[in-house]
PDB file of C-alpha atoms in Angstrom:
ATOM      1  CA  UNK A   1    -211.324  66.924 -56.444  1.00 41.00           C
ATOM      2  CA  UNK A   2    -209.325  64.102 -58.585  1.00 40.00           C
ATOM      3  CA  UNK A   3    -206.903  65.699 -61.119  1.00 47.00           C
ATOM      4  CA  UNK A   4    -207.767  65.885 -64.712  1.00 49.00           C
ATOM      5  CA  UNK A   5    -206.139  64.261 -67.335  1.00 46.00           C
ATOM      6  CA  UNK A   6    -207.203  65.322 -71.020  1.00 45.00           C
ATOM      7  CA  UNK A   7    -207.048  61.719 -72.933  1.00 45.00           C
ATOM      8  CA  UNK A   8    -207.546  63.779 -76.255  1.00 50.00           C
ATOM      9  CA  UNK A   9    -205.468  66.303 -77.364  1.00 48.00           C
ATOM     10  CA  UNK A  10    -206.009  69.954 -77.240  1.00 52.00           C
ATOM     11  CA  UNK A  11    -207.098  71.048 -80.592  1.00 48.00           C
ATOM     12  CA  UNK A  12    -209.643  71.903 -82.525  1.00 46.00           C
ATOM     13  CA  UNK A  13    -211.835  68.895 -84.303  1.00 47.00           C
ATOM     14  CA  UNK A  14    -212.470  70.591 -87.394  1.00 49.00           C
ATOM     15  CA  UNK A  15    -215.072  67.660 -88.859  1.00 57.00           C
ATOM     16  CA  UNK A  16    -217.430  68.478 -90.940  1.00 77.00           C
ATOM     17  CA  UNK A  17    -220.811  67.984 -89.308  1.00 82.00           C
ATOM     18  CA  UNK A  18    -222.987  65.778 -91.442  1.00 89.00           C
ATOM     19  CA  UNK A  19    -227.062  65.737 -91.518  1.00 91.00           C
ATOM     20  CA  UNK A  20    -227.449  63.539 -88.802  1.00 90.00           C
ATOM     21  CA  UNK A  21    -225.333  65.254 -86.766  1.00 90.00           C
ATOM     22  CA  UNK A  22    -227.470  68.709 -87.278  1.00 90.00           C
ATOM     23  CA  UNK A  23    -230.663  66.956 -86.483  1.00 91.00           C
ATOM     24  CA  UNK A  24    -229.364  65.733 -83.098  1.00 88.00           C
ATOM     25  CA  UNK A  25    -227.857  68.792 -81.830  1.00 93.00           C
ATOM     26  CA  UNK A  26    -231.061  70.907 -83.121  1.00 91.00           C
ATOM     27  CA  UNK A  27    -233.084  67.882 -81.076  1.00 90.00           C
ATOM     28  CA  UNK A  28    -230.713  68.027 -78.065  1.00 91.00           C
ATOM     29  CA  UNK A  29    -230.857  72.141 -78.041  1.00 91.00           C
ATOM     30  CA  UNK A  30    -234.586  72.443 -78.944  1.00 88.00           C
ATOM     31  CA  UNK A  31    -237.331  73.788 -76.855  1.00 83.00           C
ATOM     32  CA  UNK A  32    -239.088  70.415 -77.186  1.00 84.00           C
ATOM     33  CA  UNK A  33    -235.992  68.506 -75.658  1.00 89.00           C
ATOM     34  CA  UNK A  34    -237.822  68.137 -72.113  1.00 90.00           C
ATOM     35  CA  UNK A  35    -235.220  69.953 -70.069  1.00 91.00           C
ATOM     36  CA  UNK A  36    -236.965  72.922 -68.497  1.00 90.00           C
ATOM     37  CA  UNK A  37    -234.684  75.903 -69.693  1.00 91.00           C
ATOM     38  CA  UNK A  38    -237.333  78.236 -70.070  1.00 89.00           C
ATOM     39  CA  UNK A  39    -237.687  78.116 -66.066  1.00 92.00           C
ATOM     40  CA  UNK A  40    -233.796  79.819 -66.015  1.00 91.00           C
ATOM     41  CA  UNK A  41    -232.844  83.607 -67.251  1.00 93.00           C
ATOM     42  CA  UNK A  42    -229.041  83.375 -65.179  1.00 90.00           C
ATOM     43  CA  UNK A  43    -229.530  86.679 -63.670  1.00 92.00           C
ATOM     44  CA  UNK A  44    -231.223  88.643 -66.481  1.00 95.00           C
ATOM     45  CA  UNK A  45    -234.674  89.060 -64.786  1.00 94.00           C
ATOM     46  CA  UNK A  46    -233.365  90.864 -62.087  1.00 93.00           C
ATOM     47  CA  UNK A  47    -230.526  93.054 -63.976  1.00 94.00           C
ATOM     48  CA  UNK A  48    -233.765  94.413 -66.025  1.00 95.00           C
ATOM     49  CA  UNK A  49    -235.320  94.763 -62.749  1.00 92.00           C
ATOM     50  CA  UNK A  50    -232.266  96.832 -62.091  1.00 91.00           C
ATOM     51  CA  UNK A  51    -232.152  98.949 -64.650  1.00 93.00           C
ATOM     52  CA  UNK A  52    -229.087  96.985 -66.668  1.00 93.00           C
ATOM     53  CA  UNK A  53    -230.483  95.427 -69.096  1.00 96.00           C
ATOM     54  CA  UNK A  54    -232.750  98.093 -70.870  1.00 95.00           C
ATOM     55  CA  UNK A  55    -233.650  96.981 -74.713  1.00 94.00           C
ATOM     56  CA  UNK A  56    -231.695  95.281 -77.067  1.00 96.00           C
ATOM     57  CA  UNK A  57    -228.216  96.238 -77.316  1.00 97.00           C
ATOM     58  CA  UNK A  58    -228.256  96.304 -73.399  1.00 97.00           C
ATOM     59  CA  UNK A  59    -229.335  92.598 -74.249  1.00 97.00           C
ATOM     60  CA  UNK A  60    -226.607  91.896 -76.616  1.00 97.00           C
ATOM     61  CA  UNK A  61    -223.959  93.524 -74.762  1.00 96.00           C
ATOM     62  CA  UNK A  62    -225.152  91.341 -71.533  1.00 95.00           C
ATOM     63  CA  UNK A  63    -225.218  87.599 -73.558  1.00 97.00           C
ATOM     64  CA  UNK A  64    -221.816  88.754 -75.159  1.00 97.00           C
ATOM     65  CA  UNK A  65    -220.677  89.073 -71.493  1.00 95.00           C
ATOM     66  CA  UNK A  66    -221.935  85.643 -70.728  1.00 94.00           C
ATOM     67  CA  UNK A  67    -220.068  84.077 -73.619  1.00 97.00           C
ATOM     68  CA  UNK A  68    -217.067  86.211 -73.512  1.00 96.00           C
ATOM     69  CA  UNK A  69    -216.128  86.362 -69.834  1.00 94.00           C
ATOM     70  CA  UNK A  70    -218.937  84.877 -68.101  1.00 93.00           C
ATOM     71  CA  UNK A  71    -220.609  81.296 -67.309  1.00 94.00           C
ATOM     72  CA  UNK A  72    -221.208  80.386 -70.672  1.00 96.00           C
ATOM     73  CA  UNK A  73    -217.473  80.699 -71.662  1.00 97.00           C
ATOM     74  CA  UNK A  74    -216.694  78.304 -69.039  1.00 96.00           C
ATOM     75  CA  UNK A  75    -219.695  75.993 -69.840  1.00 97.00           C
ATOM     76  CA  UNK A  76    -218.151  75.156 -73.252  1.00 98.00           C
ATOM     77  CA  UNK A  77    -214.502  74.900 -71.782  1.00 98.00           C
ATOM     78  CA  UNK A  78    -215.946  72.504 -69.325  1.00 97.00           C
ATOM     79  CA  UNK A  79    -217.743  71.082 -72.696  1.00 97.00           C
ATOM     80  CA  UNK A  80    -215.040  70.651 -74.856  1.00 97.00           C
ATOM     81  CA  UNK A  81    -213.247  68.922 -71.953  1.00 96.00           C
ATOM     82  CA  UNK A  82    -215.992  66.433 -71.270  1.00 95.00           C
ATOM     83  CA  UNK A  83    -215.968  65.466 -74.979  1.00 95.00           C
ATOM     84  CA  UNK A  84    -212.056  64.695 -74.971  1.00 94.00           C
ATOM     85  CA  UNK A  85    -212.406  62.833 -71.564  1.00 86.00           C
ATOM     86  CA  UNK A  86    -215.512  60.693 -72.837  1.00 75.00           C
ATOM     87  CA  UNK A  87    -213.802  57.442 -72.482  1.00 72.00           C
ATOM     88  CA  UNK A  88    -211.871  58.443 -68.866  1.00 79.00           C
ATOM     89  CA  UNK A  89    -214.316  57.544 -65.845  1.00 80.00           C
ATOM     90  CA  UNK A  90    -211.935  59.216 -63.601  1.00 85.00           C
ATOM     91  CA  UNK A  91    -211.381  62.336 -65.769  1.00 85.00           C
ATOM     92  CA  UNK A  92    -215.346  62.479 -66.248  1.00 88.00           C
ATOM     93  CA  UNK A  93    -215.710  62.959 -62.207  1.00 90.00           C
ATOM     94  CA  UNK A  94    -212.778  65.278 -61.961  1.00 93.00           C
ATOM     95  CA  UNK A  95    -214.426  67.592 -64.620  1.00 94.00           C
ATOM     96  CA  UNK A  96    -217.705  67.050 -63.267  1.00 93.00           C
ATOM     97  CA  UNK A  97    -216.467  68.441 -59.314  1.00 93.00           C
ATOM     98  CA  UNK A  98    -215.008  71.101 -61.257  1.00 94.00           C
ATOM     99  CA  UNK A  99    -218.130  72.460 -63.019  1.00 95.00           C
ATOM    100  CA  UNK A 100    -220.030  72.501 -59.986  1.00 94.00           C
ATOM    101  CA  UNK A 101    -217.518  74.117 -58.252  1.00 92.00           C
ATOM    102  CA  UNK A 102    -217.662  76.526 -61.166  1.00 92.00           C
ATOM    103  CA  UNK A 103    -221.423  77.601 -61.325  1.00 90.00           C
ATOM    104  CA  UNK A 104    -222.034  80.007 -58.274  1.00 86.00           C
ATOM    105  CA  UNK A 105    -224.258  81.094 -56.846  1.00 88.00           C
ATOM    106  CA  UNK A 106    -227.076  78.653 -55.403  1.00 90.00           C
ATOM    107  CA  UNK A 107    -229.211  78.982 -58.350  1.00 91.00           C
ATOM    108  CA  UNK A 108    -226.757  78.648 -60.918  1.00 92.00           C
ATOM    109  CA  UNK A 109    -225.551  75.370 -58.923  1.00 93.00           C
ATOM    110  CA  UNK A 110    -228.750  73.864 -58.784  1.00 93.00           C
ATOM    111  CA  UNK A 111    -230.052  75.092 -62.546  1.00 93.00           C
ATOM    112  CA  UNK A 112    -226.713  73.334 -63.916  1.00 95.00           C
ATOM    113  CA  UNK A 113    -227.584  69.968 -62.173  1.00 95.00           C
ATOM    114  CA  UNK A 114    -231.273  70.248 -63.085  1.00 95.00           C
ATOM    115  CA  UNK A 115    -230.624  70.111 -66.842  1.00 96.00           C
ATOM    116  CA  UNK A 116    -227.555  68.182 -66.465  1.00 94.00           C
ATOM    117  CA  UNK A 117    -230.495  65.588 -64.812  1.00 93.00           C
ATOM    118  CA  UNK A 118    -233.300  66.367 -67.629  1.00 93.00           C
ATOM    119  CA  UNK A 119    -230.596  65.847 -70.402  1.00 93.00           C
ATOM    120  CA  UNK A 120    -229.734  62.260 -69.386  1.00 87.00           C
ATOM    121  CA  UNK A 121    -233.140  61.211 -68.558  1.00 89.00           C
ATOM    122  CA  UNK A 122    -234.553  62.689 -71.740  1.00 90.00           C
ATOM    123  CA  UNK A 123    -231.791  60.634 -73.685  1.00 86.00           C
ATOM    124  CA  UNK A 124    -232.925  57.495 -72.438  1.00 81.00           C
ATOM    125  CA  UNK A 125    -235.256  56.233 -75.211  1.00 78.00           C
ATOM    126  CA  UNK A 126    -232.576  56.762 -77.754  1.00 74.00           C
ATOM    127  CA  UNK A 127    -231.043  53.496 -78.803  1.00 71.00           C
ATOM    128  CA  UNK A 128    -227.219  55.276 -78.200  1.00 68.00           C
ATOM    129  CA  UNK A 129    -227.932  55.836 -74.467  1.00 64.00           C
ATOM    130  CA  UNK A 130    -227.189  52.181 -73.685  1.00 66.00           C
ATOM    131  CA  UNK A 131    -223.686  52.662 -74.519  1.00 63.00           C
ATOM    132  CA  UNK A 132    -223.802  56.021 -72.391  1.00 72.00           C
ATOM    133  CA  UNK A 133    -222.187  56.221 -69.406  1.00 73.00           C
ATOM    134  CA  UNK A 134    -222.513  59.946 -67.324  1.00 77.00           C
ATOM    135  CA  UNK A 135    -221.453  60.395 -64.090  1.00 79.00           C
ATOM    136  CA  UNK A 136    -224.507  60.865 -61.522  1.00 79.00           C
ATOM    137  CA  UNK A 137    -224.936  64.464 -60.778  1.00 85.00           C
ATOM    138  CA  UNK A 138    -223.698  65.546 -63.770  1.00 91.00           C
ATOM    139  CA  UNK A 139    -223.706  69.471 -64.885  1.00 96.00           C
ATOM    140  CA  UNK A 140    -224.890  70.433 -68.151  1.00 96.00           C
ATOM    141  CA  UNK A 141    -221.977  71.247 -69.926  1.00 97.00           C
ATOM    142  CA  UNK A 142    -220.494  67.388 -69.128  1.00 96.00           C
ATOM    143  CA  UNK A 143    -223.845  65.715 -70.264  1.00 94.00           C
ATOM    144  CA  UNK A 144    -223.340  67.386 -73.253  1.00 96.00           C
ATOM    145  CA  UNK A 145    -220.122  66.681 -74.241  1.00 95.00           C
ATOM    146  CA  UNK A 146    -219.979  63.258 -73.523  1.00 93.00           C
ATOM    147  CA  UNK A 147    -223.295  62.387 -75.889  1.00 92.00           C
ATOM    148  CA  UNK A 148    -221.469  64.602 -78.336  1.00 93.00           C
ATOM    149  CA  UNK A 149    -218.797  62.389 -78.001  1.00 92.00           C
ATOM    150  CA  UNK A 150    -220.144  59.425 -77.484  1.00 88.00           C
ATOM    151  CA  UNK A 151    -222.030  59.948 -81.410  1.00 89.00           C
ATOM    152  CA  UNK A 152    -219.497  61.686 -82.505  1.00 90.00           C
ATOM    153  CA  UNK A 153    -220.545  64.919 -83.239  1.00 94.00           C
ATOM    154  CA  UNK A 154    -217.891  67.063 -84.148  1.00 95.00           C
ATOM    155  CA  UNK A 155    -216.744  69.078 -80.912  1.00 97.00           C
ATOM    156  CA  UNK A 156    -217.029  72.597 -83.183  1.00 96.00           C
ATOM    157  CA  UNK A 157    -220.654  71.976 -84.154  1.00 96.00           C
ATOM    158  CA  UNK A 158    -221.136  70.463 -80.508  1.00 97.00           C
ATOM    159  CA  UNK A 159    -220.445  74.424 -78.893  1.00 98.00           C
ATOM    160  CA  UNK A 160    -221.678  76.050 -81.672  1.00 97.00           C
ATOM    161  CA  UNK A 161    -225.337  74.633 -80.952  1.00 97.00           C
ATOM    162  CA  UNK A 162    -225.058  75.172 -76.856  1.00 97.00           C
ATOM    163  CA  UNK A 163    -223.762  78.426 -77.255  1.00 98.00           C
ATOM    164  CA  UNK A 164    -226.558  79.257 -79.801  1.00 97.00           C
ATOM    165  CA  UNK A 165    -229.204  77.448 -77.306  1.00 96.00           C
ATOM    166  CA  UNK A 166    -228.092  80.001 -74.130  1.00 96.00           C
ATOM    167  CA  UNK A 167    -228.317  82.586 -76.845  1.00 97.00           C
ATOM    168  CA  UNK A 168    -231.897  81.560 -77.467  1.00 96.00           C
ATOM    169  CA  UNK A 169    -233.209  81.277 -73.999  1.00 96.00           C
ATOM    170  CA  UNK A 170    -232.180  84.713 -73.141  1.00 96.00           C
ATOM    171  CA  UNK A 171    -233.687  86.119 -75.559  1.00 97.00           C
ATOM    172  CA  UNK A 172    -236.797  84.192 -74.625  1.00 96.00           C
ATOM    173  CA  UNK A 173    -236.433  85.114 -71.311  1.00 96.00           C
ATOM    174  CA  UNK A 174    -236.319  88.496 -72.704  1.00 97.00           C
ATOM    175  CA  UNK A 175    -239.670  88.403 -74.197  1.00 97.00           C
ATOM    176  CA  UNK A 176    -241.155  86.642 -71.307  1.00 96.00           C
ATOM    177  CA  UNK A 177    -240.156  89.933 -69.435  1.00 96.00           C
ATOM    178  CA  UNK A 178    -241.236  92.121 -71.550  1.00 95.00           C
ATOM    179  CA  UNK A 179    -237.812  94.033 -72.590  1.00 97.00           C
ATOM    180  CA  UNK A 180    -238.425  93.096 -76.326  1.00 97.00           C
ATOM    181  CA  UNK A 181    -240.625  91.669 -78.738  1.00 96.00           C
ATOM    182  CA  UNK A 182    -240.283  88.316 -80.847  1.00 96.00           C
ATOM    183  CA  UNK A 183    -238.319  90.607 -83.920  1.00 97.00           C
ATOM    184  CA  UNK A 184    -236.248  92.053 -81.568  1.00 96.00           C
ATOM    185  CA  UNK A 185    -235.230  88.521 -80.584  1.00 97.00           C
ATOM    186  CA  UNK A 186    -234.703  87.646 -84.030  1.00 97.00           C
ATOM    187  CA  UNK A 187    -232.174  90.594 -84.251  1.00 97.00           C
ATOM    188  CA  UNK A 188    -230.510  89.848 -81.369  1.00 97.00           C
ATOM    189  CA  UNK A 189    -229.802  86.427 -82.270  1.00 97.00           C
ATOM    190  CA  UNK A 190    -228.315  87.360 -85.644  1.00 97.00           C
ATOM    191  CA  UNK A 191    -226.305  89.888 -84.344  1.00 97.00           C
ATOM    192  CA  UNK A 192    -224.731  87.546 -82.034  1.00 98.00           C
ATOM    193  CA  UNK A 193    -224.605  84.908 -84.722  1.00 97.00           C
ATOM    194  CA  UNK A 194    -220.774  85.536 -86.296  1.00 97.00           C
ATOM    195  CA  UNK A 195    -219.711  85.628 -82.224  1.00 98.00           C
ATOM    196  CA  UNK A 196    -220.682  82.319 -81.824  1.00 97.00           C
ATOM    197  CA  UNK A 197    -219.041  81.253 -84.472  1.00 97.00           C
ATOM    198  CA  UNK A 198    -216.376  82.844 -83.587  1.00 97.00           C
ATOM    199  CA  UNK A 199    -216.107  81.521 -80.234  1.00 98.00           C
ATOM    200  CA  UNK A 200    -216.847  77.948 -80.893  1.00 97.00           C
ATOM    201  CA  UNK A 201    -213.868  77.604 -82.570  1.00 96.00           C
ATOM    202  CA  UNK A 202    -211.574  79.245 -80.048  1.00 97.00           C
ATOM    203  CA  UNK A 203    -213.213  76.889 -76.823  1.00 97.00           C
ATOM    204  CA  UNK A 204    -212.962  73.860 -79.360  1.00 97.00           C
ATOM    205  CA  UNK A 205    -208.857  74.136 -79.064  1.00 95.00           C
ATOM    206  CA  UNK A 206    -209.238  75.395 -75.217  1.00 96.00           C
ATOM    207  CA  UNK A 207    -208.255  73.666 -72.162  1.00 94.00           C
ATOM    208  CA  UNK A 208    -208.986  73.836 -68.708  1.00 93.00           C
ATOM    209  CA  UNK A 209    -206.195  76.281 -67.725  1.00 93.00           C
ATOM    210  CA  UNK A 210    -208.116  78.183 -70.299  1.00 95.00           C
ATOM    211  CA  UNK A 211    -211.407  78.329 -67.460  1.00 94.00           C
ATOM    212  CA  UNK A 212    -212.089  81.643 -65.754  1.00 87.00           C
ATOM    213  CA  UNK A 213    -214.232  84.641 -66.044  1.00 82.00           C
ATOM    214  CA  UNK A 214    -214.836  88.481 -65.392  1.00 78.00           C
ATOM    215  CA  UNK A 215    -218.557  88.907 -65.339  1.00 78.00           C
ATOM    216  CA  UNK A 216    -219.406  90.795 -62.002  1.00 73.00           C
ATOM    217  CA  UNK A 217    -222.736  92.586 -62.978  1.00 82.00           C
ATOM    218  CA  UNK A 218    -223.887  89.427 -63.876  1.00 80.00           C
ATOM    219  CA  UNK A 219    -222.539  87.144 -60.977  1.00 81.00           C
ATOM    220  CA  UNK A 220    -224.128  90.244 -59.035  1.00 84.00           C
ATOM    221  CA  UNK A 221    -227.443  90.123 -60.440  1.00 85.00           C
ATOM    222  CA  UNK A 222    -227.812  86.233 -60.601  1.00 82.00           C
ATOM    223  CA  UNK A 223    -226.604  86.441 -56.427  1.00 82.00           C
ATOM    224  CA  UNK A 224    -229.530  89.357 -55.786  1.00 84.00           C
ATOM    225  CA  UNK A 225    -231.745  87.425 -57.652  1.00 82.00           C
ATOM    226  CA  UNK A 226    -232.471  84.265 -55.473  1.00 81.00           C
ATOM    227  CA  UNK A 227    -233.534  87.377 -52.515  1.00 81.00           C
ATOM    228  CA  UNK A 228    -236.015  88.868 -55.100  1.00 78.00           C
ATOM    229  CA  UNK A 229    -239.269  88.742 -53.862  1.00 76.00           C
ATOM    230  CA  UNK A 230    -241.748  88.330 -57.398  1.00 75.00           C
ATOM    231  CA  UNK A 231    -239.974  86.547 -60.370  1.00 80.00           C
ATOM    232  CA  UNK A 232    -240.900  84.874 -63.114  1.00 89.00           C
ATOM    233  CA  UNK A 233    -237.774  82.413 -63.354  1.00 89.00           C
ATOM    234  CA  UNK A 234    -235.932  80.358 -61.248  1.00 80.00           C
ATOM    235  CA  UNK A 235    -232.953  82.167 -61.272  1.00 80.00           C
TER     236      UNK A 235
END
């Protein structure tokens, strides 16, 4: 794996984002955005086959985890980084080996690539893209960052929306198995609202010695669930 270099420095980009900026994040994060998201739950479908996950605290305790300690904490490390290294080929490969090295097991490997793919071909038609340059292979996280930095979205707003997008699709996930209803969802999602807020602003001034995680049940259940025999999701 290359080394890293950060070409920007390590601090928060405290821009206000304007209109434009809103639209194109909502766009990028939306269900509409053709990336397939809705195929993924990262575990939860077989932690409430488990037992874990049993209603809606259970639920807010377990996406907490994610952003706290878990994948998604790392994702928007690995974000933030992409953004600062948008105009480093070198650095953009480094990060890139890194996130895949990052997302264990299989199905978190391949689920990171597979949007990481849908994101830049679903970016194509927009007139920016020709001035876009992504690695090939890239993981999620990295796409993101570097359109984010690439239009110049500021790299606050830029977490804010991913973390509020895996936010989203667990709860939809959640309703797809059943554990809650569509309000329930809605109260999830505002109950986790003032973490994400919270967060985005600490992984906007992170680095990458910053990366690491402590989200066992999780890594357990996403492991046990590429062996479960009847699932609705991919992983």
């Amino acid at each position: 794996m290359l080394p890293v270099t950060i070409t920007k420095p390590i601090q928060a980009m405290a821009m206000t984002a304007s209109t434009r900026d809103l639209i194109r994040l909502q766009t990028f994060m939306s269900a509409s955005f053709p990336l397939g998201g809705f195929a993924y739950s990262q575990g939860l479908e077989s932690a409430v086959h488990n037992g874990l996950v049993g209603g809606e605290d259970d639920l807010c305790e377990w996406i907490s985890g994610f952003m706290t300690s878990g994948s998604a904490r790392n994702d928007a490390i690995v974000l933030a980084a992409a953004y600062r290294n948008e105009d480093s080929a070198e650095g953009q490969e480094a990060i890139c080996d890194l996130a895949r090295a990052l997302a264990q097991p299989l199905e978190r490997y391949l689920e990171t690539l597979s949007l990481g793919q849908a994101f830049c071909e679903a970016i194509q038609p927009w007139p920016f893209s020709e001035t876009l340059d992504l690695p090939e292979a890239s993981p999620f996280p990295v796409a993101v960052g570097i359109a984010a930095a690439d239009l110049a979205i500021p790299l606050e707003a830029a977490i804010a929306s991913f973390l509020q997008s895996f936010v989203s699709n667990q709860t939809q996930a959640a309703i797809r198995l059943s554990l809650i209803g569509q309000t329930g969802a809605q109260r999830v999602i505002v109950a986790l609202e003032d973490e994400i807020v919270r967060l985005s602003n600490i992984y906007a001034s992170s680095g990458l010695d910053d990366l690491g995680g402590l989200s066992f049940q999780s890594d357990i259940m996403a492991s046990r669930h590429e062996h479960q025999a009847v699932r609705l999701f991919r992983s």
